[in-house]
Amino acid sequence: MTPYLRLTRKPLTATAGRAEKRLTAPKRPSPPPRRLRGGFRVDERTLNGFTCYSVQPRDPRPASASASAVMYLHGGAYTSPIAGWHWRFIAGLAAAGHRVEVPLYGLAPRYSHRDTTALLAPLYQSILADIPPERVALAGDSAGGGLALAFAQQLPALSLPAPGRMVLLSPWVDLAMENPELDEVEKHDPWLSRTGLRVSARAWASGTPLTDPRVSPLYGGLAGLPPTLLFAGTRDLPYPDIRKLETRMRAAGGQVSLQVADGGVHVYPLLPVPEGRKARKQVLGFLEEA
């Protein structure tokens, strides 16, 4: 995947100008692909002005099996809509018997982090109306992983229970990106560059300091979080910050497992590579433990 990513993805964040162009480009609709609709039950609804999809098996689990749900937040630097590889991952979760709730949260520059709670809180509450919290998981990749963690940190203030599990794939947890260890990793990352990502970070923060926990959950409270499965690759720009997150979560008494792929790239669990297939199996096994 590395040559493909260097040719097609790295240029998107290589310069501030290209990142600005991507930021201001029209956001194209990104509904579930036809194949997903053909294989699963897909329901669409609008919640506080945002589209949400519910993806679940056409044949429900046996009555003896406990219902379960995953609230999945897609990545894309808070500027790009959900993509095909996200839908493929979601299909894998649904094929394993999970109901997957997919909120299409507002993207920068029209929206910012301030607009997320009004969508995620009622969606999470609607899940809890059907399924006990211990059978619910929060999950996300890249920016969506950071957003999932930030939302989990807000749950006590919202008087909502923590979910039973959390799965974060290469989460973007520090939008300030000032960790000196990022310098070396960035040289080998075939996908991401801080130059362009800073444009997206400032747009998403929309005047809020980049170290505010609502923007960069690495700086938020990490006690009381659910058991968490983290993924990162050694050629994955957020990798040093994800290691720091693991350390801080453990120090706060959390149960966390960090899976690191040697040579792995950003969000490799979503990609059609051997490491990705192994990671997807780990995710499914982790969710079944709840």
mmCIF file of C-alpha atoms in Angstrom:
data_model
loop_
_atom_site.group_PDB
_atom_site.id
_atom_site.type_symbol
_atom_site.label_atom_id
_atom_site.label_comp_id
_atom_site.label_asym_id
_atom_site.label_seq_id
_atom_site.Cartn_x
_atom_site.Cartn_y
_atom_site.Cartn_z
ATOM 1 C CA MET A 1 0.000 0.000 0.000
ATOM 2 C CA THR A 2 2.900 2.379 0.627
ATOM 3 C CA PRO A 3 3.596 3.461 -2.983
ATOM 4 C CA TYR A 4 -0.119 3.942 -3.605
ATOM 5 C CA LEU A 5 -0.511 6.072 -0.496
ATOM 6 C CA ARG A 6 2.518 8.217 -1.326
ATOM 7 C CA LEU A 7 1.115 8.935 -4.770
ATOM 8 C CA THR A 8 -2.530 9.450 -3.894
ATOM 9 C CA ARG A 9 -2.779 10.454 -0.218
ATOM 10 C CA LYS A 10 0.419 12.166 0.862
ATOM 11 C CA PRO A 11 -0.085 15.107 -1.524
ATOM 12 C CA LEU A 12 -3.420 15.936 0.121
ATOM 13 C CA THR A 13 -1.730 17.114 3.303
ATOM 14 C CA ALA A 14 1.720 17.981 1.939
ATOM 15 C CA THR A 15 1.094 21.729 1.643
ATOM 16 C CA ALA A 16 -1.143 24.237 3.356
ATOM 17 C CA GLY A 17 -2.542 25.316 -0.010
ATOM 18 C CA ARG A 18 -3.701 21.826 -0.924
ATOM 19 C CA ALA A 19 -5.160 21.365 2.529
ATOM 20 C CA GLU A 20 -7.067 24.659 2.228
ATOM 21 C CA LYS A 21 -8.442 23.541 -1.117
ATOM 22 C CA ARG A 22 -9.567 20.252 0.372
ATOM 23 C CA LEU A 23 -11.076 22.067 3.335
ATOM 24 C CA THR A 24 -13.204 24.404 1.246
ATOM 25 C CA ALA A 25 -14.185 21.859 -1.438
ATOM 26 C CA PRO A 26 -17.888 20.924 -1.535
ATOM 27 C CA LYS A 27 -18.698 17.990 0.744
ATOM 28 C CA ARG A 28 -20.127 15.287 -1.477
ATOM 29 C CA PRO A 29 -22.873 13.004 -0.177
ATOM 30 C CA SER A 30 -21.518 9.652 0.950
ATOM 31 C CA PRO A 31 -24.417 7.247 1.484
ATOM 32 C CA PRO A 32 -23.868 3.539 2.122
ATOM 33 C CA PRO A 33 -22.839 1.755 -1.091
ATOM 34 C CA ARG A 34 -25.333 -0.396 -2.940
ATOM 35 C CA ARG A 35 -23.572 -3.612 -1.943
ATOM 36 C CA LEU A 36 -23.939 -2.740 1.738
ATOM 37 C CA ARG A 37 -27.627 -1.979 1.302
ATOM 38 C CA GLY A 38 -28.071 -5.285 -0.484
ATOM 39 C CA GLY A 39 -26.451 -7.351 2.245
ATOM 40 C CA PHE A 40 -27.697 -5.626 5.381
ATOM 41 C CA ARG A 41 -30.645 -3.771 6.774
ATOM 42 C CA VAL A 42 -29.805 -0.074 6.473
ATOM 43 C CA ASP A 43 -32.034 2.535 8.072
ATOM 44 C CA GLU A 44 -31.573 6.269 7.611
ATOM 45 C CA ARG A 45 -32.819 9.058 9.827
ATOM 46 C CA THR A 46 -32.104 12.689 10.610
ATOM 47 C CA LEU A 47 -31.101 13.717 14.113
ATOM 48 C CA ASN A 48 -30.805 17.423 14.906
ATOM 49 C CA GLY A 49 -30.143 18.147 11.254
ATOM 50 C CA PHE A 50 -27.523 15.432 10.692
ATOM 51 C CA THR A 51 -27.891 12.140 8.840
ATOM 52 C CA CYS A 52 -27.436 8.924 10.781
ATOM 53 C CA TYR A 53 -27.383 5.396 9.416
ATOM 54 C CA SER A 54 -28.112 2.200 11.275
ATOM 55 C CA VAL A 55 -26.554 -0.926 9.738
ATOM 56 C CA GLN A 56 -27.445 -4.360 11.052
ATOM 57 C CA PRO A 57 -27.835 -7.943 9.856
ATOM 58 C CA ARG A 58 -31.011 -8.746 7.955
ATOM 59 C CA ASP A 59 -31.360 -11.843 10.123
ATOM 60 C CA PRO A 60 -31.205 -10.829 13.794
ATOM 61 C CA ARG A 61 -29.196 -12.764 16.344
ATOM 62 C CA PRO A 62 -30.877 -15.717 18.047
ATOM 63 C CA ALA A 63 -33.062 -14.790 21.006
ATOM 64 C CA SER A 64 -30.505 -16.347 23.341
ATOM 65 C CA ALA A 65 -27.778 -13.982 22.164
ATOM 66 C CA SER A 66 -27.435 -10.521 23.671
ATOM 67 C CA ALA A 67 -28.001 -7.578 21.376
ATOM 68 C CA SER A 68 -25.001 -5.321 20.891
ATOM 69 C CA ALA A 69 -24.270 -2.019 19.199
ATOM 70 C CA VAL A 70 -21.283 -0.043 17.992
ATOM 71 C CA MET A 71 -21.387 3.719 17.491
ATOM 72 C CA TYR A 72 -18.786 4.280 14.775
ATOM 73 C CA LEU A 73 -17.239 7.670 13.987
ATOM 74 C CA HIS A 74 -15.372 7.912 10.696
ATOM 75 C CA GLY A 75 -12.055 9.632 10.086
ATOM 76 C CA GLY A 76 -11.038 12.156 7.465
ATOM 77 C CA ALA A 77 -9.243 14.954 9.349
ATOM 78 C CA TYR A 78 -12.654 16.420 10.264
ATOM 79 C CA THR A 79 -12.895 17.716 6.696
ATOM 80 C CA SER A 80 -13.674 14.687 4.520
ATOM 81 C CA PRO A 81 -16.853 12.591 4.419
ATOM 82 C CA ILE A 82 -17.076 8.913 5.202
ATOM 83 C CA ALA A 83 -15.406 6.733 2.549
ATOM 84 C CA GLY A 84 -15.647 3.259 1.086
ATOM 85 C CA TRP A 85 -13.132 1.659 3.430
ATOM 86 C CA HIS A 86 -15.144 2.913 6.400
ATOM 87 C CA TRP A 87 -18.274 1.279 5.015
ATOM 88 C CA ARG A 88 -16.387 -1.992 4.458
ATOM 89 C CA PHE A 89 -15.252 -1.997 8.080
ATOM 90 C CA ILE A 90 -18.789 -1.217 9.218
ATOM 91 C CA ALA A 91 -20.070 -4.108 7.094
ATOM 92 C CA GLY A 92 -17.662 -6.424 8.885
ATOM 93 C CA LEU A 93 -19.017 -5.332 12.259
ATOM 94 C CA ALA A 94 -22.598 -5.826 11.091
ATOM 95 C CA ALA A 95 -21.772 -9.235 9.606
ATOM 96 C CA ALA A 96 -20.573 -10.290 13.056
ATOM 97 C CA GLY A 97 -24.028 -9.499 14.433
ATOM 98 C CA HIS A 98 -23.564 -5.971 15.752
ATOM 99 C CA ARG A 99 -25.922 -3.103 15.138
ATOM 100 C CA VAL A 100 -23.717 -0.264 13.898
ATOM 101 C CA GLU A 101 -24.841 3.326 14.319
ATOM 102 C CA VAL A 102 -23.040 5.699 11.955
ATOM 103 C CA PRO A 103 -23.570 9.434 12.565
ATOM 104 C CA LEU A 104 -22.386 11.700 9.749
ATOM 105 C CA TYR A 105 -21.232 14.545 11.977
ATOM 106 C CA GLY A 106 -20.717 18.034 10.566
ATOM 107 C CA LEU A 107 -17.386 18.687 8.857
ATOM 108 C CA ALA A 108 -15.111 21.718 8.976
ATOM 109 C CA PRO A 109 -15.156 24.528 8.039
ATOM 110 C CA ARG A 110 -18.948 24.800 8.243
ATOM 111 C CA TYR A 111 -19.027 22.894 11.526
ATOM 112 C CA SER A 112 -16.633 22.491 14.428
ATOM 113 C CA HIS A 113 -16.194 20.421 17.571
ATOM 114 C CA ARG A 114 -18.903 22.528 19.210
ATOM 115 C CA ASP A 115 -21.565 20.905 17.025
ATOM 116 C CA THR A 116 -20.853 17.274 17.896
ATOM 117 C CA THR A 117 -22.479 16.809 21.293
ATOM 118 C CA ALA A 118 -25.901 17.851 19.993
ATOM 119 C CA LEU A 119 -25.704 14.891 17.610
ATOM 120 C CA LEU A 120 -23.775 12.249 19.528
ATOM 121 C CA ALA A 121 -25.522 12.568 22.899
ATOM 122 C CA PRO A 122 -29.079 11.912 21.650
ATOM 123 C CA LEU A 123 -27.845 9.180 19.332
ATOM 124 C CA TYR A 124 -26.065 7.462 22.218
ATOM 125 C CA GLN A 125 -29.184 7.827 24.357
ATOM 126 C CA SER A 126 -31.282 6.220 21.628
ATOM 127 C CA ILE A 127 -28.917 3.236 21.578
ATOM 128 C CA LEU A 128 -29.132 2.881 25.360
ATOM 129 C CA ALA A 129 -32.922 2.814 25.102
ATOM 130 C CA ASP A 130 -32.589 -0.573 23.384
ATOM 131 C CA ILE A 131 -29.281 -2.004 24.568
ATOM 132 C CA PRO A 132 -27.573 -1.951 27.989
ATOM 133 C CA PRO A 133 -24.380 0.148 28.124
ATOM 134 C CA GLU A 134 -22.167 -2.854 28.784
ATOM 135 C CA ARG A 135 -23.154 -4.181 25.336
ATOM 136 C CA VAL A 136 -22.410 -0.890 23.584
ATOM 137 C CA ALA A 137 -19.050 0.142 22.128
ATOM 138 C CA LEU A 138 -17.686 3.452 20.921
ATOM 139 C CA ALA A 139 -15.356 3.145 17.950
ATOM 140 C CA GLY A 140 -13.638 5.378 15.446
ATOM 141 C CA ASP A 141 -10.629 5.826 13.234
ATOM 142 C CA SER A 142 -8.219 8.761 12.960
ATOM 143 C CA ALA A 143 -10.195 11.960 13.573
ATOM 144 C CA GLY A 144 -13.226 9.824 14.375
ATOM 145 C CA GLY A 145 -11.175 7.979 16.975
ATOM 146 C CA GLY A 146 -10.264 11.257 18.613
ATOM 147 C CA LEU A 147 -13.890 12.329 18.533
ATOM 148 C CA ALA A 148 -15.009 9.032 20.084
ATOM 149 C CA LEU A 149 -12.538 9.502 22.944
ATOM 150 C CA ALA A 150 -13.556 13.140 23.446
ATOM 151 C CA PHE A 151 -17.211 12.096 23.599
ATOM 152 C CA ALA A 152 -16.442 9.326 26.093
ATOM 153 C CA GLN A 153 -14.799 11.933 28.310
ATOM 154 C CA GLN A 154 -17.961 14.058 28.205
ATOM 155 C CA LEU A 155 -20.345 11.280 29.279
ATOM 156 C CA PRO A 156 -20.125 11.919 33.057
ATOM 157 C CA ALA A 157 -21.027 15.599 32.557
ATOM 158 C CA LEU A 158 -23.962 14.484 30.406
ATOM 159 C CA SER A 159 -25.097 12.058 33.141
ATOM 160 C CA LEU A 160 -24.737 9.168 30.705
ATOM 161 C CA PRO A 161 -23.105 5.800 31.500
ATOM 162 C CA ALA A 162 -19.860 4.725 29.919
ATOM 163 C CA PRO A 163 -20.043 2.101 27.167
ATOM 164 C CA GLY A 164 -18.743 -1.392 27.706
ATOM 165 C CA ARG A 165 -15.898 -1.109 25.182
ATOM 166 C CA MET A 166 -13.994 1.410 23.102
ATOM 167 C CA VAL A 167 -12.016 0.728 19.903
ATOM 168 C CA LEU A 168 -9.749 3.435 18.507
ATOM 169 C CA LEU A 169 -7.931 2.943 15.197
ATOM 170 C CA SER A 170 -4.973 5.332 14.818
ATOM 171 C CA PRO A 171 -6.863 8.001 16.781
ATOM 172 C CA TRP A 172 -5.904 11.647 16.275
ATOM 173 C CA VAL A 173 -5.802 12.613 19.937
ATOM 174 C CA ASP A 174 -3.550 15.698 19.888
ATOM 175 C CA LEU A 175 -4.340 18.267 17.196
ATOM 176 C CA ALA A 176 -1.515 20.501 18.423
ATOM 177 C CA MET A 177 0.958 17.875 17.116
ATOM 178 C CA GLU A 178 3.891 19.363 19.030
ATOM 179 C CA ASN A 179 5.343 16.103 20.329
ATOM 180 C CA PRO A 180 9.006 16.117 19.157
ATOM 181 C CA GLU A 181 8.810 12.361 18.525
ATOM 182 C CA LEU A 182 6.489 13.070 15.590
ATOM 183 C CA ASP A 183 9.424 14.464 13.576
ATOM 184 C CA GLU A 184 10.992 11.064 12.932
ATOM 185 C CA VAL A 185 7.726 9.205 12.356
ATOM 186 C CA GLU A 186 6.528 11.826 9.870
ATOM 187 C CA LYS A 187 9.550 11.122 7.651
ATOM 188 C CA HIS A 188 8.369 7.542 7.149
ATOM 189 C CA ASP A 189 4.600 8.073 7.065
ATOM 190 C CA PRO A 190 3.499 7.651 3.420
ATOM 191 C CA TRP A 191 0.131 9.262 4.089
ATOM 192 C CA LEU A 192 0.091 12.181 6.524
ATOM 193 C CA SER A 193 1.906 15.517 6.835
ATOM 194 C CA ARG A 194 1.510 17.980 9.682
ATOM 195 C CA THR A 195 1.647 20.961 7.325
ATOM 196 C CA GLY A 196 -1.758 20.219 5.877
ATOM 197 C CA LEU A 197 -3.230 18.648 8.992
ATOM 198 C CA ARG A 198 -2.682 21.882 10.894
ATOM 199 C CA VAL A 199 -5.095 23.587 8.506
ATOM 200 C CA SER A 200 -7.756 21.019 9.356
ATOM 201 C CA ALA A 201 -6.948 21.203 13.064
ATOM 202 C CA ARG A 202 -7.411 24.977 13.216
ATOM 203 C CA ALA A 203 -10.681 24.773 11.287
ATOM 204 C CA TRP A 204 -12.084 22.077 13.578
ATOM 205 C CA ALA A 205 -10.971 23.923 16.725
ATOM 206 C CA SER A 206 -12.553 27.131 15.386
ATOM 207 C CA GLY A 207 -10.843 29.407 17.880
ATOM 208 C CA THR A 208 -10.612 26.900 20.733
ATOM 209 C CA PRO A 209 -7.029 26.194 21.875
ATOM 210 C CA LEU A 210 -5.703 23.048 20.221
ATOM 211 C CA THR A 211 -4.856 21.583 23.626
ATOM 212 C CA ASP A 212 -8.449 21.892 24.854
ATOM 213 C CA PRO A 213 -9.697 18.355 25.662
ATOM 214 C CA ARG A 214 -12.785 18.870 23.486
ATOM 215 C CA VAL A 215 -10.394 19.154 20.536
ATOM 216 C CA SER A 216 -7.445 17.053 21.730
ATOM 217 C CA PRO A 217 -8.697 14.410 24.171
ATOM 218 C CA LEU A 218 -5.129 13.433 25.077
ATOM 219 C CA TYR A 219 -5.327 16.367 27.507
ATOM 220 C CA GLY A 220 -8.703 15.363 28.974
ATOM 221 C CA GLY A 221 -9.643 13.168 31.894
ATOM 222 C CA LEU A 222 -8.741 9.536 31.303
ATOM 223 C CA ALA A 223 -10.117 7.952 34.473
ATOM 224 C CA GLY A 224 -13.298 5.939 34.273
ATOM 225 C CA LEU A 225 -13.030 5.098 30.587
ATOM 226 C CA PRO A 226 -14.155 1.668 29.368
ATOM 227 C CA PRO A 227 -11.707 -1.087 28.408
ATOM 228 C CA THR A 228 -10.033 0.208 25.260
ATOM 229 C CA LEU A 229 -8.367 -1.426 22.279
ATOM 230 C CA LEU A 230 -5.905 0.870 20.484
ATOM 231 C CA PHE A 231 -4.229 0.363 17.108
ATOM 232 C CA ALA A 232 -1.271 2.169 15.574
ATOM 233 C CA GLY A 233 1.506 1.513 13.086
ATOM 234 C CA THR A 234 5.141 2.505 13.380
ATOM 235 C CA ARG A 235 4.807 4.551 10.149
ATOM 236 C CA ASP A 236 1.685 6.249 11.432
ATOM 237 C CA LEU A 237 2.074 9.955 12.293
ATOM 238 C CA PRO A 238 -0.098 9.850 15.466
ATOM 239 C CA TYR A 239 1.814 6.819 16.793
ATOM 240 C CA PRO A 240 3.906 8.719 19.414
ATOM 241 C CA ASP A 241 0.798 10.444 20.762
ATOM 242 C CA ILE A 242 -1.095 7.143 20.838
ATOM 243 C CA ARG A 243 1.720 5.650 22.927
ATOM 244 C CA LYS A 244 1.442 8.625 25.244
ATOM 245 C CA LEU A 245 -2.321 8.066 25.450
ATOM 246 C CA GLU A 246 -1.795 4.438 26.437
ATOM 247 C CA THR A 247 0.642 5.455 29.181
ATOM 248 C CA ARG A 248 -1.712 8.075 30.589
ATOM 249 C CA MET A 249 -4.715 5.762 30.467
ATOM 250 C CA ARG A 250 -2.826 3.114 32.425
ATOM 251 C CA ALA A 251 -1.702 5.724 34.955
ATOM 252 C CA ALA A 252 -5.355 6.702 35.394
ATOM 253 C CA GLY A 253 -6.231 3.090 36.193
ATOM 254 C CA GLY A 254 -7.668 2.227 32.798
ATOM 255 C CA GLN A 255 -7.683 -1.121 31.036
ATOM 256 C CA VAL A 256 -6.049 -0.551 27.665
ATOM 257 C CA SER A 257 -4.378 -2.701 25.020
ATOM 258 C CA LEU A 258 -2.209 -1.115 22.326
ATOM 259 C CA GLN A 259 -1.656 -3.168 19.170
ATOM 260 C CA VAL A 260 1.283 -1.901 17.111
ATOM 261 C CA ALA A 261 2.013 -3.089 13.567
ATOM 262 C CA ASP A 262 5.689 -2.853 12.702
ATOM 263 C CA GLY A 263 5.791 -0.861 9.475
ATOM 264 C CA GLY A 264 2.035 -0.332 9.670
ATOM 265 C CA VAL A 265 0.561 2.836 8.192
ATOM 266 C CA HIS A 266 -2.264 5.083 9.338
ATOM 267 C CA VAL A 267 -5.594 3.290 10.020
ATOM 268 C CA TYR A 268 -4.132 0.035 8.718
ATOM 269 C CA PRO A 269 -7.000 -2.007 10.263
ATOM 270 C CA LEU A 270 -9.241 -0.554 7.544
ATOM 271 C CA LEU A 271 -6.929 -1.516 4.684
ATOM 272 C CA PRO A 272 -6.848 -4.700 2.550
ATOM 273 C CA VAL A 273 -3.508 -5.890 3.922
ATOM 274 C CA PRO A 274 -2.605 -8.904 6.113
ATOM 275 C CA GLU A 275 -2.073 -6.680 9.160
ATOM 276 C CA GLY A 276 -5.495 -5.153 8.576
ATOM 277 C CA ARG A 277 -7.211 -8.529 8.417
ATOM 278 C CA LYS A 278 -5.539 -9.575 11.679
ATOM 279 C CA ALA A 279 -6.583 -6.321 13.346
ATOM 280 C CA ARG A 280 -10.198 -6.710 12.250
ATOM 281 C CA LYS A 281 -10.315 -10.160 13.838
ATOM 282 C CA GLN A 282 -8.909 -8.673 17.047
ATOM 283 C CA VAL A 283 -11.596 -5.998 17.040
ATOM 284 C CA LEU A 284 -14.378 -8.559 16.661
ATOM 285 C CA GLY A 285 -12.937 -10.723 19.413
ATOM 286 C CA PHE A 286 -12.637 -7.725 21.716
ATOM 287 C CA LEU A 287 -16.245 -6.707 21.133
ATOM 288 C CA GLU A 288 -17.480 -10.231 21.837
ATOM 289 C CA GLU A 289 -15.827 -10.109 25.281
ATOM 290 C CA ALA A 290 -18.349 -7.507 26.454
#
